Structure formats: structure tokens, C-alpha cells
């Protein structure tokens, strides 16, 4: 028997080639797994070629490593056939592991086919020697080589299938796996070689006309390395490109999502905004139309939010709104929507099992908000007014539903706040009326529909007139003469009060100038200011220019501010009041006794007059408490050096009592009702005669 020997260098090289081929194969399965469309087939074809060449050249170099004491050559046709078998089995393997799933039977079958392919390649390659007589194979080793081929294939398939996704450390894992796979392939090959026995006197039939000679190993090696390197390089570059593209696509998706989030959500609370809410209401309507059931729209408006915002600043206000949002969301279900649609306005869309559920939920939400909020070390107390519209029933369109819930909310606010109301049709007409009224009020100043009525004030001790209070009236073309409490609130809410207030100041000063010229130079004209005017930066200027225009001394004008207005933003009011006081304008605290009546604060105010609220005066005769309060206020005013005025004097008894207590001036229906200037003057003149 011919005894062969192995060239250790070539054996080592064959092992390296096997490992490199395995690595390339694993890398390519990764590319196939992430590729799309035609790229899959290109990668599979190219991969099969590279991997096939790699495995085949391992085997070929392995054969070249054997040295026999005879000349050897390789039949070109048969050798190319063995290469083709290697490429086909590689293609099959790549196709198999690029399937979405690899069930056990498919894996086992695949390992058999691939193992058979490798073995076929090997033994076909051996046949290319065309030995005479034929090679005799040791059955045990031959069997072992087949088993190793199938086993190695099974392992290779399993590894390739599981490492095809780009997981962390995938390169390291693939490196380790390719060493194992490379050794298995080499093991199969050399077991197969060991099985081969060459009889003495054999000669190689391909030595004459086949491939042979020096440098063949180098040629194969260089070609193989080139193929594998090109495959690997392409794969790596493509992976880079793909991950960059994927990165770009990802950031594009993120940017898109962010845009949608911004367009449909409120930035402060992150809650859905008006746009998204309208869409959700629309959807909910469709669901109800198709499947029945009902839902409620709850319009939630915070009571007392504005004072918090004014007193503590926007930063605190914002934080409070965020907390409110969180709390309202607390016991909502995922299918419900809580939206913020304006300053302190939230809307809740809830699907109801029964219409009654809305009642319980609204009560709970009102309760949630009435618990104190802890914001930046402060305990803030606010409440919520909730208006509820139910679908079906309270509107046909999302807008109508929302408007009706809003109208119900206004109703809840009007009837004491901190509660909820279900919508009913009468509220809607109220809301429409308010809207109409607002439009009319806008035009009222221009159309000259505002009037001032004057109510006299008298010296308590001698009964002589000391001036008048200017009281606003609106001569509405349809509703007739309207008292201030029917429209002042609306004017305040919409900011119209600034323009109206300026008109009042000017008109009152104009009238006072006429009386002044008639000789009533010691009279004072009193003008009421609302909170908003008081906060407005232009107030001091407006007052100064009205006085200047009508050539009135500053102390002919008394400005009446309610106690609550003066106290609500104490520091800011102090500045404005001081400026007015320095001009010489007379200041009066109106409706005294109904607000906080903080003595500390009162002491610091540059006021000249206290007006006892008519609520105390009304019950003076029957309620001893009120009598005590009035005498306390008088004593307090005296101590602070203030004039005391009592308003709402309707009976002689009240007049006597208040005079006895020491009030300086009196005002009320008993002494004179508010009248237009001419009527007012006629009364005065009559009294003087
Ligand atoms: P106020 O400043 O406390 O004005 C006194 C109110 O009591 C007036 O009502 C007056 O008609 C009424 N009154 C006077 N004597 C009696 C009486 O003996 N018995 C009763 N029951 N009432 C009496 P009016 O004119 O309806 O004004 C209501 C409120 O509207 C005023 O309360 C004032 O706060 C506000 N207001 C009036 N004019 C203006 C204005 O030009 N600007 C602003 N911002 N508010 C105004
Ligand atoms: Mg007043
Ligand atoms: Mg008053």
C-alpha cells in the first residue's frame, strides 16, 4: 500500500480556508436575512458561489497537502463537477437558513442533504485523481466521514440560522462559530482522506492529462482568498450602508411621530388638544351609530385658577395645570380621552355603560379637583365646574356637543361653582343670548348706548349733598335700560371693560365739570372701577387725562374699588393706589365687610373712605350682629382716619341709626335714587328750595 504523508503547512492553510469560508457563509446569511426583494437572490447566488468555492478549495488544498510517492494530477472535468456540487449544496444551505422558520424536521433533512453534498464533493474530488486501480476506502472511516459531514452540516445550519439576526456581539459569536464549523469541515475531509487506501503499484490516471504541477496550491489559495474577501467586503460595506439607511429611516420616523405628537397634543400637559379631541368625538359618534351605547362629553373648567395664576405667577399656574391633568387622568380607562382645549379648560370624553355613569364620574372628578394641590411647597385650593353633554341626545356634531357641554359648564359656574350640570335645551338659548349680548356690547360704546345715572351722597349730620356716585346703564335697543350687573361681568370677561371704563371716567368727569361750573366745587364724583381696569397698566394715565381734559382738581374724583379687588393682588394694587393717591385722587373701599377685611392691609392702603356694604345696612334693624359689625366698622374707620359712608339706606330708622353711629355720609333710595344728570339736578334743586 502506498503510504502518503501530509504537508503540515498546507493542512494548516486548509483549516484557515475552512474557517474563513464558514465566517463568510455566516456573514452572508445575515445579509440575506435583512435584504428585501431581488437583493435576496443576488446575495444567495453570490453567497453560494463564495461559500462553495471556499469549502471546495479547503478540500482541494487538503488533497494537495497529501504527498504520495507517485506523480499526481486532477481530471479537470471531474474537479469542476466537485466544485459545482460544493456551490449547489452551499446554495441549498443558504436558502434553508434564510427561511423565516426552521422546524426540526427541516433542519434534519437539510443536514442530510448538505452532508451528502459535502461528502459527494469530497469523493468526487478524490475521483478526479482517476487512480488505477481504484481507491479502496476503509468502510469504518468512510462511514465516520459521512457522519461527520452530516453532523457538521447540522451544526452549521443551526448556528447560521440563529446568528443571522444582528444581535449584540454577533461578530464575535460568528467568529467562534466559524472556528467550530471550520474544524468540523476539515475533520470530515481528513477522515475521508484517512479512509482512502492506495494499493501498491497504483498510478494516477489524471497525472498525464489533468491539472498538476507546482504552484497549483498557491493558485487555488489566492483565487479562493480573493473570492472570499470580495464576498466579505461587499457584505460588510453593504451592512454599513444598510444600517446608515436604517438609521436615517428611524430618525425620519421619530421626527414624524414627534410632529404628529406636537400637532395633536397640548405642549404643557401632553394631553390631546382640541384637534385630536374633535377627531375622537367623531370616532365615538360613529361607534355609537353602528353599535349603539352612549358617551358623555364633560367640559371641565377650573374655578379660582386665575387668582392663583395672578398671585403666584405663570410658572406655578402651569405646574398646577399639569397636576390637574394628572389627577383627572387618575381613574380614567384607556378608551376615554382627556383633552386640554384652553387655559384652564379640560374636556373629558367617556364611554358610558349607562347614562347614569356620567353622574358618578362627574361627581368623582369634581371631588378630585377640590382636594388641595401641593405645588412648590404651597397648598393650592381650587375647584371645578363641569358641564355634561350626552350623545346621543345633546347634539348632532362634535362642535354642537362641545358647545352644549360648554353651556352646561357655564350653568354650573353660575349656580355656585364646584359642581356639575347636565345640559338641557334652555342652557343653549342662554349661551346664544350671551353671545348676542356680547356682540351688542361691542358696538354699545360706538353707538353711544351707554349712560350714566347719578345717585347723590349726603352729609349725615346736616343732610347737605356732598357729591354723587356715577352708575353705569346700557340703553339696549331691544332690552331697554339694562343695569350694570347684567353686562359688567361679560365686559370683564372679554376685556371690553377697559374701553367702557375709560368712557365712564371721561363722562363722569365731563358731568362733574358742569356742576363745578354751577358752583358745586366741593362735590366729589364717585366712579366704580372693576378689577381688570385696576390691573391694567393704563389706568393712572386714563385718570390723569380725564381730569386734565375737563379741568377738574384731582380731589373732585373718588375712585371706588371693592375690597376684594384691592386685596387680590395686594402689592400691585398698592403701587397703583399710591400713584393715584399722590395725584390727589380720592380713594374709596366699596362694599366693605364682604371681603377679607384684613386690618393689616387696610392700614397700609392710601384710602380716604370706607363704604359699608348695603348688605349690613339692610338688616340693621333686625339683626343685632349686623348692628355690631357696622359700629365696629365705623370705629375702625375712625381710628384709621377714614370717612365712613353707608350705602343702601332705605328707611328713616337706618338713617338715624347710621347717623348716630357716626357715619359721615349716607347714600340710598331713601335719600335719592340713581337718575340721569337732569333728573338728578332737578331733585337737588328742589331739595335746596
Ligand atoms: P355699587 O358700587 O355698590 O353701587 C351701588 C349699587 O347699589 C347701585 O346698583 C345702586 O343703584 C344700588 N343702590 C343704591 N341705593 C340703594 C338702596 O337704597 N337699596 C338698594 N337695594 N340698592 C341701592 P347698580 O347701579 O345696579 O350697580 C351695581 C354695581 O355695579 C355697583 O355696585 C358697581 O359695583 C357696579 N357698577 C356700576 N357702575 C359701574 C361702572 O361704571 N363701572 C364698574 N366697573 N362697575 C360699575
Ligand atoms: Mg360703588
Ligand atoms: Mg357698594
XYZ file of C-alpha atoms and ligand atoms in Angstrom, residues 560 590-591 611 613-614 647, ligand 3:
8
model
C -64.431 103.181 44.250
C -66.510 99.808 48.239
C -68.652 97.007 49.658
C -68.246 102.263 52.120
C -71.777 97.255 52.227
C -75.517 97.630 51.878
C -74.873 102.812 51.182
Mg -71.271 99.082 47.039
